[in-house]
Coordinates of C-alpha atoms in Angstrom, one line a residue:
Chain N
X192 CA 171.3 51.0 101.0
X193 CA 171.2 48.9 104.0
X194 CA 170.0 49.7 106.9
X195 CA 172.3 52.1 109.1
X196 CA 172.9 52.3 112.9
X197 CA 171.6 55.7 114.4
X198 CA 173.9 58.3 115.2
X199 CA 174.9 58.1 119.0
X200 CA 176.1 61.2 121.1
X201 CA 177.0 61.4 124.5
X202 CA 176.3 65.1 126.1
X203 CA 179.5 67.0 127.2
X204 CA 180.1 68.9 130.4
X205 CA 181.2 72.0 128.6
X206 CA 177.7 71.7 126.7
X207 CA 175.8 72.4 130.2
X208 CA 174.8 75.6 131.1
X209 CA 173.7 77.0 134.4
X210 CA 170.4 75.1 134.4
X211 CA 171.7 72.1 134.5
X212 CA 171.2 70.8 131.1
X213 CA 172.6 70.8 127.7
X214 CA 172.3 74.2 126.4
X215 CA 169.8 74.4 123.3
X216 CA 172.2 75.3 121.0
X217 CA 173.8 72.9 120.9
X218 CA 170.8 70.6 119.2
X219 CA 171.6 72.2 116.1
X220 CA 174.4 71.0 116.0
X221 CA 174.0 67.6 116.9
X222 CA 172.0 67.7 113.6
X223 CA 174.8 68.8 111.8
X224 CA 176.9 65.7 113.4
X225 CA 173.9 63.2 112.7
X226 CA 173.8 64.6 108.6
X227 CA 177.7 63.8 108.5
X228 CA 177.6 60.6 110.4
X229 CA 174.9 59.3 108.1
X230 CA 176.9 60.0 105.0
X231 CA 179.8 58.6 106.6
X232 CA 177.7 55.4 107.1
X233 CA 176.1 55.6 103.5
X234 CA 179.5 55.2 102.1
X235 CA 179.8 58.7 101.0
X236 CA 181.6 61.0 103.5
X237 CA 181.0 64.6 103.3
X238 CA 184.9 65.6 102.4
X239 CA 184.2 63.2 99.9
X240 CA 181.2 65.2 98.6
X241 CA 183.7 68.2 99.1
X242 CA 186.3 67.4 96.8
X243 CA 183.9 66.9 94.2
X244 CA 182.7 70.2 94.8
X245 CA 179.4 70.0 96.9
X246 CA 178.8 72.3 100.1
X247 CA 175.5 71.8 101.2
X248 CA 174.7 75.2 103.2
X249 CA 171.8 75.1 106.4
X250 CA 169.5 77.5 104.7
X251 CA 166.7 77.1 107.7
X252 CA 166.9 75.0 111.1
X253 CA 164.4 74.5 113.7
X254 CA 164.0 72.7 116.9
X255 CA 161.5 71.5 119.5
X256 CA 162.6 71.0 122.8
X257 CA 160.5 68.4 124.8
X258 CA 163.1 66.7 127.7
X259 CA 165.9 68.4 128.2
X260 CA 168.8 65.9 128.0
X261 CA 171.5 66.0 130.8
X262 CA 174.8 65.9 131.0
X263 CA 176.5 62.1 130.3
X264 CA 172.9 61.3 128.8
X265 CA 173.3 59.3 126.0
X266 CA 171.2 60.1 123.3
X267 CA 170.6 58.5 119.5
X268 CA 169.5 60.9 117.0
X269 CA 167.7 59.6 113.5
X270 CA 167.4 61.9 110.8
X271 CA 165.1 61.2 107.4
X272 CA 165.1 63.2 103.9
X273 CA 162.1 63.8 103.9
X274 CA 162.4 66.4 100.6
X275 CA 164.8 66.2 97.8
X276 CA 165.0 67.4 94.4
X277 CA 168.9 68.0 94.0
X278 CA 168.3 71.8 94.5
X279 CA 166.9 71.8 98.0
X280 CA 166.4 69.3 100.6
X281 CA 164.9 69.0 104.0
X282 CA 165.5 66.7 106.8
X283 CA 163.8 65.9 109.6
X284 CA 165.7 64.6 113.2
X285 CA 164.2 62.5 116.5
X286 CA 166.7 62.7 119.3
X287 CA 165.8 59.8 121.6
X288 CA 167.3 59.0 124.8
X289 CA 169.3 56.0 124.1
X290 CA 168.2 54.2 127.5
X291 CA 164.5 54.6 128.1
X292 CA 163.6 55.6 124.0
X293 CA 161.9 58.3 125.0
X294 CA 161.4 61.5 123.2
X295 CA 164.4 64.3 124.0
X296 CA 163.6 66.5 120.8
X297 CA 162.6 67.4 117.3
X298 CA 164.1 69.0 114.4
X299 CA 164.3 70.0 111.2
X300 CA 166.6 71.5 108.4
X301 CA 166.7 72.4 105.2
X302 CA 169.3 72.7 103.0
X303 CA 170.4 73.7 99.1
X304 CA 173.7 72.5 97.2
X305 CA 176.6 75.1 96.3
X306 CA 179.5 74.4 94.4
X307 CA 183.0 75.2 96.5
X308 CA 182.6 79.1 94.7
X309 CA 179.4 79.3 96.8
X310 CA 177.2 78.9 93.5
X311 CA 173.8 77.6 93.9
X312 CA 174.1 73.9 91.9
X313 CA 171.5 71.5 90.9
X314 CA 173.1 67.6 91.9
X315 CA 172.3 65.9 89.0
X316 CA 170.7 62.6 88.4
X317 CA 173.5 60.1 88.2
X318 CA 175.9 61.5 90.5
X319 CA 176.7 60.0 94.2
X320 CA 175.5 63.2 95.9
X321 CA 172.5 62.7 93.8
X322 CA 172.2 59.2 94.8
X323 CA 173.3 59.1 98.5
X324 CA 170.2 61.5 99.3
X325 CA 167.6 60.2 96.9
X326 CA 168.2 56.4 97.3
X327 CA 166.7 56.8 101.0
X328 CA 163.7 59.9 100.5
X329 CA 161.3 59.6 102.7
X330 CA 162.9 56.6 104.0
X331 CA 163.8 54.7 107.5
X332 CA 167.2 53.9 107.5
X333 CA 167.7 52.6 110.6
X334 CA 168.5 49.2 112.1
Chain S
X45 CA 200.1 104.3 119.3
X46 CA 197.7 106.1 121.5
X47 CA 196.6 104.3 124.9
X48 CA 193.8 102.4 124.1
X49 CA 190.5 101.0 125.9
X50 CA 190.9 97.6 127.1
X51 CA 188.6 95.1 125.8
X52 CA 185.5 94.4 127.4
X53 CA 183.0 91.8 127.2
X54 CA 179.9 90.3 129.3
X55 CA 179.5 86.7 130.0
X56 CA 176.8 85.4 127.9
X57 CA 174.2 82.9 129.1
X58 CA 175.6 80.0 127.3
X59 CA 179.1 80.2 127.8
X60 CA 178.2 78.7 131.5
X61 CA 178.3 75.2 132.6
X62 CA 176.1 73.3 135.0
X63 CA 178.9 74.5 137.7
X64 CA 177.4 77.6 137.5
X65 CA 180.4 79.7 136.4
X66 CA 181.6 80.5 132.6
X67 CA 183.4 77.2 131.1
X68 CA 187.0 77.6 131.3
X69 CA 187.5 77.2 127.6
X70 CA 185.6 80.5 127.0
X71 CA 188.4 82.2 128.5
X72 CA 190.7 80.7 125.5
X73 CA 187.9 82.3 123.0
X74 CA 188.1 85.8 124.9
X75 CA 192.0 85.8 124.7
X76 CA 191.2 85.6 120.8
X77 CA 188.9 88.3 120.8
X78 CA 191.4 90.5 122.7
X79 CA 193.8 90.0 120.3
X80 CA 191.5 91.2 117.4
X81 CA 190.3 94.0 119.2
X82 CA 193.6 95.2 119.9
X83 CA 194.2 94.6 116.2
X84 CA 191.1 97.0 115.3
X85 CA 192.1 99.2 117.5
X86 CA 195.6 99.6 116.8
X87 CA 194.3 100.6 113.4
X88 CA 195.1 97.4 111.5
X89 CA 192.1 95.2 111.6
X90 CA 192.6 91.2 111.5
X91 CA 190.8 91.0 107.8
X92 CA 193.3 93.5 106.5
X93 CA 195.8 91.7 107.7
X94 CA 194.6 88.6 106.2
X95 CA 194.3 90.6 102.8
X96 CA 197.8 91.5 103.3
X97 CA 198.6 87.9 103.5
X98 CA 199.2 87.0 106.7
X99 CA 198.0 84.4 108.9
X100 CA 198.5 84.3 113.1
X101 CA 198.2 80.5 114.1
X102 CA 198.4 79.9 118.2
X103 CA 201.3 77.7 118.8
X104 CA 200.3 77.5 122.5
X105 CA 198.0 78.9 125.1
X106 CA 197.8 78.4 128.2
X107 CA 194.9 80.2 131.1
X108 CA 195.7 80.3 134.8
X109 CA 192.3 80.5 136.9
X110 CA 191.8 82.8 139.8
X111 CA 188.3 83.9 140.8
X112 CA 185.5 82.3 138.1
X113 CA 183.4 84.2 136.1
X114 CA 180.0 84.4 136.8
X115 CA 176.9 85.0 133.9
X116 CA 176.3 88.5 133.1
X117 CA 179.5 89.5 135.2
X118 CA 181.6 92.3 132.7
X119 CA 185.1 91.4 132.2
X120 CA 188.2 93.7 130.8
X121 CA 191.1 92.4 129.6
X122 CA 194.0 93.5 129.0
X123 CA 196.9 92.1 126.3
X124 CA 200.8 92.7 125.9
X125 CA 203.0 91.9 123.7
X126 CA 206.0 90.2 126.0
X127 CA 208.3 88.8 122.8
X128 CA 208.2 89.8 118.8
X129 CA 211.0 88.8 116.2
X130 CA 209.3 88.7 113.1
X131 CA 209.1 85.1 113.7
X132 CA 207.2 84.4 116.6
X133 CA 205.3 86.1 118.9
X134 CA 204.1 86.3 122.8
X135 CA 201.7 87.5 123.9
X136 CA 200.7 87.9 128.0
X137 CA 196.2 88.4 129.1
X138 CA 194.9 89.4 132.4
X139 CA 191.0 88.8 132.4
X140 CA 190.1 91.4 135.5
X141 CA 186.5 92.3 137.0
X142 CA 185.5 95.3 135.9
X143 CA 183.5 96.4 138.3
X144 CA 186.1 95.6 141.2
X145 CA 189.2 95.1 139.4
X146 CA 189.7 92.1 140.9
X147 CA 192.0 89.6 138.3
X148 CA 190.1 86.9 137.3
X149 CA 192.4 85.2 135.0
X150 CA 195.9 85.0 133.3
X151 CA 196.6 83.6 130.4
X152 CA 199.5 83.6 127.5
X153 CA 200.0 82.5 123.9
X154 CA 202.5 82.3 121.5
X155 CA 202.0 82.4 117.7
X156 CA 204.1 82.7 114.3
X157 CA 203.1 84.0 110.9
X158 CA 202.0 81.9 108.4
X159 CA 201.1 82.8 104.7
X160 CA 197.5 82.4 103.3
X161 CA 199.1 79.0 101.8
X162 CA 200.4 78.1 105.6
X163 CA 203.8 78.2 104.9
X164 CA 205.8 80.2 107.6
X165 CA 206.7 83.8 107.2
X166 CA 208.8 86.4 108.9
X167 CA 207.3 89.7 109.1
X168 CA 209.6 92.1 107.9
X169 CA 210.7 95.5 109.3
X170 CA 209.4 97.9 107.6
X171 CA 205.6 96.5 107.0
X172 CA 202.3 97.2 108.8
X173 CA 202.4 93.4 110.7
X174 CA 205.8 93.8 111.9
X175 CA 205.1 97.3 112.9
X176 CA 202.0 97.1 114.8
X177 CA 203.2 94.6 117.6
X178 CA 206.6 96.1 117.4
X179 CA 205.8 99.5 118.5
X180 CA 204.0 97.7 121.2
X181 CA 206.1 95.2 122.3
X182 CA 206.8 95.0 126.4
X183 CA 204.6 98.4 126.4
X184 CA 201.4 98.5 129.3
X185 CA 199.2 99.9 125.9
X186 CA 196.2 100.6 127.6
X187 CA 194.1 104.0 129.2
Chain X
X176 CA 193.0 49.0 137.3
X177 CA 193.2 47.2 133.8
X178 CA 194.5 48.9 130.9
X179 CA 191.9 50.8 128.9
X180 CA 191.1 52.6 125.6
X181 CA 192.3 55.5 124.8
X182 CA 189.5 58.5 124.5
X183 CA 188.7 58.5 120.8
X184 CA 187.0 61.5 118.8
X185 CA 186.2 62.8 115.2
X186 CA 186.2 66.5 115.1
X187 CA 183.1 68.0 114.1
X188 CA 182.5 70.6 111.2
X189 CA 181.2 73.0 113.6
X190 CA 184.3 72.6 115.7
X191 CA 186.4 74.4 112.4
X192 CA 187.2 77.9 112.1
X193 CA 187.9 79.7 108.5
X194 CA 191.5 78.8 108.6
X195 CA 190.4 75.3 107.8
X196 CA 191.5 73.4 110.7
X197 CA 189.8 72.8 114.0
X198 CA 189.6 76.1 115.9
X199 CA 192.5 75.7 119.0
X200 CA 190.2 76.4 121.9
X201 CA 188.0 72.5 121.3
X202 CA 191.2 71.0 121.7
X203 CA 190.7 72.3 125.9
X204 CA 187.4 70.6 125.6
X205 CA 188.6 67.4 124.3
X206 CA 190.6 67.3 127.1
X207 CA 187.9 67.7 129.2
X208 CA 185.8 64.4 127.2
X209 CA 189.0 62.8 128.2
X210 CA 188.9 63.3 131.7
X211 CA 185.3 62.2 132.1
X212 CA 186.2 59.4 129.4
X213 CA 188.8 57.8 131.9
X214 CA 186.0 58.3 135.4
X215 CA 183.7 56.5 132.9
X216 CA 186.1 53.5 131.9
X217 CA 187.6 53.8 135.8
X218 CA 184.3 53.1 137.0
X219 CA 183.7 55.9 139.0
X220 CA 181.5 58.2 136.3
X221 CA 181.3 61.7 137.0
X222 CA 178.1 62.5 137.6
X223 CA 178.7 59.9 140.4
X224 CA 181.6 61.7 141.6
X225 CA 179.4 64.7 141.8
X226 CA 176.7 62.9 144.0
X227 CA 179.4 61.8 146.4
X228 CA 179.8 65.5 146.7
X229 CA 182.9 66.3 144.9
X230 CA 184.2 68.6 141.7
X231 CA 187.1 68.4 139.9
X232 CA 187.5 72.7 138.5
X233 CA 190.3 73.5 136.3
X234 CA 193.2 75.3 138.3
X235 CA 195.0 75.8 134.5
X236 CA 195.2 74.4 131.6
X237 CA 197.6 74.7 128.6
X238 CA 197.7 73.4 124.9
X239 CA 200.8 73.3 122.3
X240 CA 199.6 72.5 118.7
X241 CA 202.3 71.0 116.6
X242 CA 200.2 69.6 114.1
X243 CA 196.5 71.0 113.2
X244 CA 193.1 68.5 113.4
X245 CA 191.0 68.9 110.2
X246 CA 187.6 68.2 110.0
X247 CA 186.6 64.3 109.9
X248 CA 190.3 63.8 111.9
X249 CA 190.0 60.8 114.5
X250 CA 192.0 61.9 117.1
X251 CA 192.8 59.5 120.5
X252 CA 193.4 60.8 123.4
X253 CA 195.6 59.7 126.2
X254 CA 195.7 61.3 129.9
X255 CA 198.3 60.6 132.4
X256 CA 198.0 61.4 136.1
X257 CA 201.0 63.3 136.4
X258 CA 200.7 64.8 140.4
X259 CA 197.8 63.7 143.1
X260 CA 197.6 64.2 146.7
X261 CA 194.5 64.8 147.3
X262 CA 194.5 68.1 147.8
X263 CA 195.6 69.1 143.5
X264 CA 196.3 66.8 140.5
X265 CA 198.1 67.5 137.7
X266 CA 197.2 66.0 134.4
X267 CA 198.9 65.5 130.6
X268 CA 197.5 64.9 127.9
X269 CA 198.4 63.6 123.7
X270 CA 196.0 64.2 121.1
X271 CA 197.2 61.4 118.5
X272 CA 196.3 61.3 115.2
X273 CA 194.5 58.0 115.2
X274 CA 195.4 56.0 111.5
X275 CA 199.5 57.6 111.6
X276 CA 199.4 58.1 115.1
X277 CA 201.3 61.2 114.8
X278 CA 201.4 63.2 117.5
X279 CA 198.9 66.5 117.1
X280 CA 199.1 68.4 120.3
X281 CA 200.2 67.7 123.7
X282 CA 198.4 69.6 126.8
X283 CA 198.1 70.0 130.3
X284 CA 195.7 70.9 133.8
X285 CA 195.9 71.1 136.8
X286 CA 192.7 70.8 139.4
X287 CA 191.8 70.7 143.0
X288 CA 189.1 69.2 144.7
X289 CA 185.6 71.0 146.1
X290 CA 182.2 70.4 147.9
X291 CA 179.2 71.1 146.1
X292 CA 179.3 74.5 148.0
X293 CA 182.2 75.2 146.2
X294 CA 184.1 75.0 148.9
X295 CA 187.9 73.2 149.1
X296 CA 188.3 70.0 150.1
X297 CA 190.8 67.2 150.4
X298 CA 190.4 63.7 148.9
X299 CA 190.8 61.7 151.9
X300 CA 192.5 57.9 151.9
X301 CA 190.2 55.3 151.3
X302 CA 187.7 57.2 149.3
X303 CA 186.6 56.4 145.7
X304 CA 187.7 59.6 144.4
X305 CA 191.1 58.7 146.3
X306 CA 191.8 55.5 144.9
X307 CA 190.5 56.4 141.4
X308 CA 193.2 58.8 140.9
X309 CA 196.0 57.3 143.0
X310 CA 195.8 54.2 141.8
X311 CA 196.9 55.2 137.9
X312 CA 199.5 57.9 139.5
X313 CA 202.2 58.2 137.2
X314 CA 201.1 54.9 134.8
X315 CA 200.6 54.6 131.4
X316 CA 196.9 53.2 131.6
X317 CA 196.3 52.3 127.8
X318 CA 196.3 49.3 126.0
Chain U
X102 CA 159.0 101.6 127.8
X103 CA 161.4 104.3 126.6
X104 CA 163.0 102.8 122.9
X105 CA 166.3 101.2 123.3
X106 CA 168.9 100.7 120.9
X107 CA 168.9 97.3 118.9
X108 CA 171.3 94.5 120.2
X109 CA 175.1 94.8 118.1
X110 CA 177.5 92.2 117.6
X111 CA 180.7 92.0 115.8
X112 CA 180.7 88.3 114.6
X113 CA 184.2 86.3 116.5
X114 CA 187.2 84.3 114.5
X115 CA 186.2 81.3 116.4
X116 CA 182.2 81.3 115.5
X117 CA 183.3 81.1 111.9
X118 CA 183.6 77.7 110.2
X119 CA 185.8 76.0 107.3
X120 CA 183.2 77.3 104.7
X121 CA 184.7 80.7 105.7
X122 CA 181.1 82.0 106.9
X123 CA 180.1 81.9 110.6
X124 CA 178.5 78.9 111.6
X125 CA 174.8 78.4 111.2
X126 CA 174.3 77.3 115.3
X127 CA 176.0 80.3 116.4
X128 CA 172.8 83.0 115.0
X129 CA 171.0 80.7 118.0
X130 CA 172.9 81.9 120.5
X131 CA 172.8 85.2 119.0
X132 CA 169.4 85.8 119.8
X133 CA 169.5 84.7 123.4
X134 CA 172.1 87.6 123.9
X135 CA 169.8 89.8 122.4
X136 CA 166.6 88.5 125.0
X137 CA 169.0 89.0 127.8
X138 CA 170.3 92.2 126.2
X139 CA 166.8 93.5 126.3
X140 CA 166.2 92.6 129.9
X141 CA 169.0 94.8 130.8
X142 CA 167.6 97.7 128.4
X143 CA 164.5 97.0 130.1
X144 CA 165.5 97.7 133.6
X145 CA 165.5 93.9 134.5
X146 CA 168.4 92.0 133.9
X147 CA 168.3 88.4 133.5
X148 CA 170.0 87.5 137.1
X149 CA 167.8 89.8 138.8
X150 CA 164.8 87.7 136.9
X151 CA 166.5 84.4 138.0
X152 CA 166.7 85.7 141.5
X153 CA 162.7 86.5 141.9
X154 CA 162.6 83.1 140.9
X155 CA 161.9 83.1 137.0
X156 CA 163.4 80.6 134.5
X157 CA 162.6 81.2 130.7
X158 CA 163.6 77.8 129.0
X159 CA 163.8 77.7 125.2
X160 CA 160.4 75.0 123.8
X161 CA 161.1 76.1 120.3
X162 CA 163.9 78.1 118.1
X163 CA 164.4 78.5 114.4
X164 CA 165.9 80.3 112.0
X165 CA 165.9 81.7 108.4
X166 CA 169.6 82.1 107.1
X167 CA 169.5 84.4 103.8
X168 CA 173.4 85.9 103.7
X169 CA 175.8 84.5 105.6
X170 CA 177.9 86.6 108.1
X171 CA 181.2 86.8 107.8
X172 CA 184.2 87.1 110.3
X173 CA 184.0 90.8 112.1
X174 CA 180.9 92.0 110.3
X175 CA 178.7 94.1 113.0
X176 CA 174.8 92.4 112.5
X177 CA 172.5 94.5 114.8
X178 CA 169.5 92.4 116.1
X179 CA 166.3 93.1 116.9
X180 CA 163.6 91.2 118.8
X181 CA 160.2 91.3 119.0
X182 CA 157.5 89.9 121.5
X183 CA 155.0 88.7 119.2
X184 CA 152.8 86.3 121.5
X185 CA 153.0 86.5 126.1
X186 CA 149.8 85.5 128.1
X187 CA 152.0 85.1 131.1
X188 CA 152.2 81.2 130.4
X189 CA 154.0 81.2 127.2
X190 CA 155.6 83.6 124.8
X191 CA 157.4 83.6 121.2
X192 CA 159.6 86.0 120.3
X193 CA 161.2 86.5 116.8
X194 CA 164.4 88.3 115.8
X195 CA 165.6 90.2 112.6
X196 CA 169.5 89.8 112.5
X197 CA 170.5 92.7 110.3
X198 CA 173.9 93.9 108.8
X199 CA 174.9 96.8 110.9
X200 CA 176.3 99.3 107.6
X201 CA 174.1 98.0 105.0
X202 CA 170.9 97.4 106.8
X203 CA 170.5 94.2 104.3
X204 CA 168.9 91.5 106.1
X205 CA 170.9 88.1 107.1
X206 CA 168.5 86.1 109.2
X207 CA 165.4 85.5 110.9
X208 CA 164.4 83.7 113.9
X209 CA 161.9 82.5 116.4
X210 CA 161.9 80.9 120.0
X211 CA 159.0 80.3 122.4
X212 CA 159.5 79.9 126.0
X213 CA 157.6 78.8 129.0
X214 CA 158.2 80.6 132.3
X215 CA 159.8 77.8 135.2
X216 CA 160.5 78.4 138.9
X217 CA 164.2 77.3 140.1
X218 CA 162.5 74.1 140.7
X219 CA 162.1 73.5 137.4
X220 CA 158.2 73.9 137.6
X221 CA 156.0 75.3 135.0
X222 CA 154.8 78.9 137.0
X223 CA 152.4 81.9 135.0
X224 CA 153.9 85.5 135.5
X225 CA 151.3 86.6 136.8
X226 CA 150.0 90.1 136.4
X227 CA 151.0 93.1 138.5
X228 CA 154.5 91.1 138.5
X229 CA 157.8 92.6 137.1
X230 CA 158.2 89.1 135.0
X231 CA 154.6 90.1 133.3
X232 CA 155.0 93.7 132.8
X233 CA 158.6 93.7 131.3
X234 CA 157.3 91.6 128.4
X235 CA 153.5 92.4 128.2
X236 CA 154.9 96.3 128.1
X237 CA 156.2 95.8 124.9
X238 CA 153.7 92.9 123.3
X239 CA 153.8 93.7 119.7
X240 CA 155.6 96.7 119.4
X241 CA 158.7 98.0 117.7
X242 CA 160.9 98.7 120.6
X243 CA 163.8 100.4 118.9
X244 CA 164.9 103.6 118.3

C-alpha cells in the first residue's frame, strides 16, 4: 500500500467541557474515526467491509492523556496494527498537534472480527479484510 | 393512566462546554429520554414497542432556551402529547429547575410511525401504540 | 466577502443510533461546526471572537429531517444569515447530501450577543463581529 | 464512610450505535458519573470540590468490554480507589448488569489533583479532598 496521509481532526466546541478543553471521551472516538478514515484511504471502506459481513467490535480501549488539546486545535492522529492474526487485532494511536508536532495523546485498542450475526469469525488469508490489515502490520503508513 | 412522576435527570460532567453551562444539544438528548421514560412509565416500554413493530422517528425538534443549565444542577421535565392521529404525533417539553421550579427550557417534536422496515404506519385504534398517547393526548399527565 | 465553501462533513459511526441512521440530535451540532466553519473562512475565527470578548449562545434552535444521514454520508452544509442587528441573529441552515445533493434536513437558530461575564451586549457598528455578520446579511455566500 | 449504594444507569436510545449495542465511548463517560456519583454519596459533591479549589483531570482511562449493553438495560457500577497518595490516584470500575449481576465491563482511570489554574496541587492531609478518597483506599464501599 502506499503511503497514506494521517487522519486530521479539528476539535469541536460541543466537545469542550467546563475546563476548557476537549472532554476525554471523546479520544476514543477520535480512534474510532482514525480506524475508518484509514480504511477509507486503503481503498477498503468499512461499509464495504460491512456488506461482506465484517463488524469489527472494540473489545478493550485505552488512553493516555498528556496535553490536553483545545478547542479549534487541530490535531493529526496516526494509528499502526501493531497485532493481527484475523481473529484479534490491536492498534496503537499518536494524536499530535498538527501545528507544533507535539505529543497530545496515546492510545490503544483492540479489536476481534464478528460476522453481521455477532459471531466471532476468523478473516481468512485471501480475503480484503485479511489483506487491508495484514499488508501494513507493524507498519508506518504515513506520508 | 395514573399521574405520573416527571422525569428527572442531573447534568453530568461532560455534557458541559467550555461556556461553562450544559451544551444546548443535550437538551435534544433529554427530550428523548423523556419520551421513553414516559413510555416506561405509562406501562409500555420503548423495546416493547419496537417488538410490536413499531418505530418513532423525529420529524422535527426544536428547543427554546431560557435560563442554562449548570453541571450537577437536577432538571424535571415534563412531556405532553399536544396532537395524535395515528399518523403523526406532537409532542410539547418544559425542562424546569427542580429545586426552584424555575423553566429552563421548552422544546417540541413531532414524529410518525414507521415499521421495523421504515415504511410508514398508522397506528390503529384499538392497539397498545395508538392507545397509550391517545389516552394522554392534550392531558397535564403528571403528579 | 468572497464566496466560500460550503461546511462539508462525513458522519461518524459513533454519531449512529440503532435505527441505523445518524441519531437527530448531531445534526444541532453540525450546525454548530458550521457556524464556526463560516468565522473560520470569514476570517474572524472564533476563538478570536472570544478574545475580543464576545459569545455567540443559542437563543433556539430547530431541525426538520426529511431525509436520514447514514453512516460514511458526506453531507455540506450551508448557513445563511437570515436576521442581524446586533443585538440577535437569526440563522438557516441545509444539510445537503453532498454526491446527489439532495436536500437532508433544513434547520434553524437564533443567538444574541454576550461578554465574557455572560452578560448581554450589543455588536456595535464598526466592530469585527459587526461587519462579519452584516456584511453576508441575507446573501447566498457559497460558491 | 457509611456503604452507599452502587451507581445505576439505564443505558439512553441515543448512546446506542448502528451495531444495535451501545457505543463503546459511552462506558467512559459512564464511569466519570459514577466518580461524581460517589462524591455526592460521599458528602462532597464534585462542585463543592471544584469550589475549594480541586480539579481531578483524567491522565489515563481504559476499558475491558466483555457483553455489550443494550438500549434500556440498567448496568449498576461500581468504583473502587485502588491507588491515592494525595498526588495521584487510579480508580477502576466494574460495570455490572443490574438483574443478572453478569459482568459487562471493566475500567480504569488515574487522575492528578489541579488547582483552577490549571497547576499540579497534592491534597494534602487533614483536607476534605484527602480524606474523601484516602477514607475509602482499597475498600469495597457498597452495600
Amino acid at each position: 500500500m502506499d503511503k497514506i496521509k494521517p487522519y486530521e481532526r479539528t476539535a469541536y466546541y460541543y466537545e469542550t467541557d467546563q475546563m476548557g478543553i476537549v472532554h476525554h471521551s471523546n479520544y476514543i472516538r477520535w480512534m474510532e474515526e482514525t480506524r475508518i478514515d484509514f480504511l477509507e484511504k486503503a481503498g477498503y471502506p468499512y461499509d464495504e467491509m460491512e456488506k461482506d459481513g465484517f463488524l469489527i467490535p472494540v473489545l478493550s480501549v485505552s488512553c493516555k492523556y498528556r496535553v490536553s488539546v483545545k478547542f479549534n486545535e487541530t490535531v493529526i492522529i496516526k494509528a499502526k496494527i501493531d497485532e493481527f492474526n484475523g481473529f484479534k487485532m490491536k492498534i496503537s494511536y499518536e494524536i499530535i498537534n498538527k501545528e507544533s508536532g507535539e505529543l497530545r495523546a496515546t492510545g490503544e485498542s483492540t479489536h476481534c472480527f464478528l460476522t453481521k450475526e455477532l459471531k466471532p469469525v476468523r478473516a481468512a488469508k485471501g480475503t480484503r479484510v485479511f489483506d487491508v490489515f495484514n499488508n501494513v502490520l507493524g507498519q508506518d503508513i504515513y506520508e
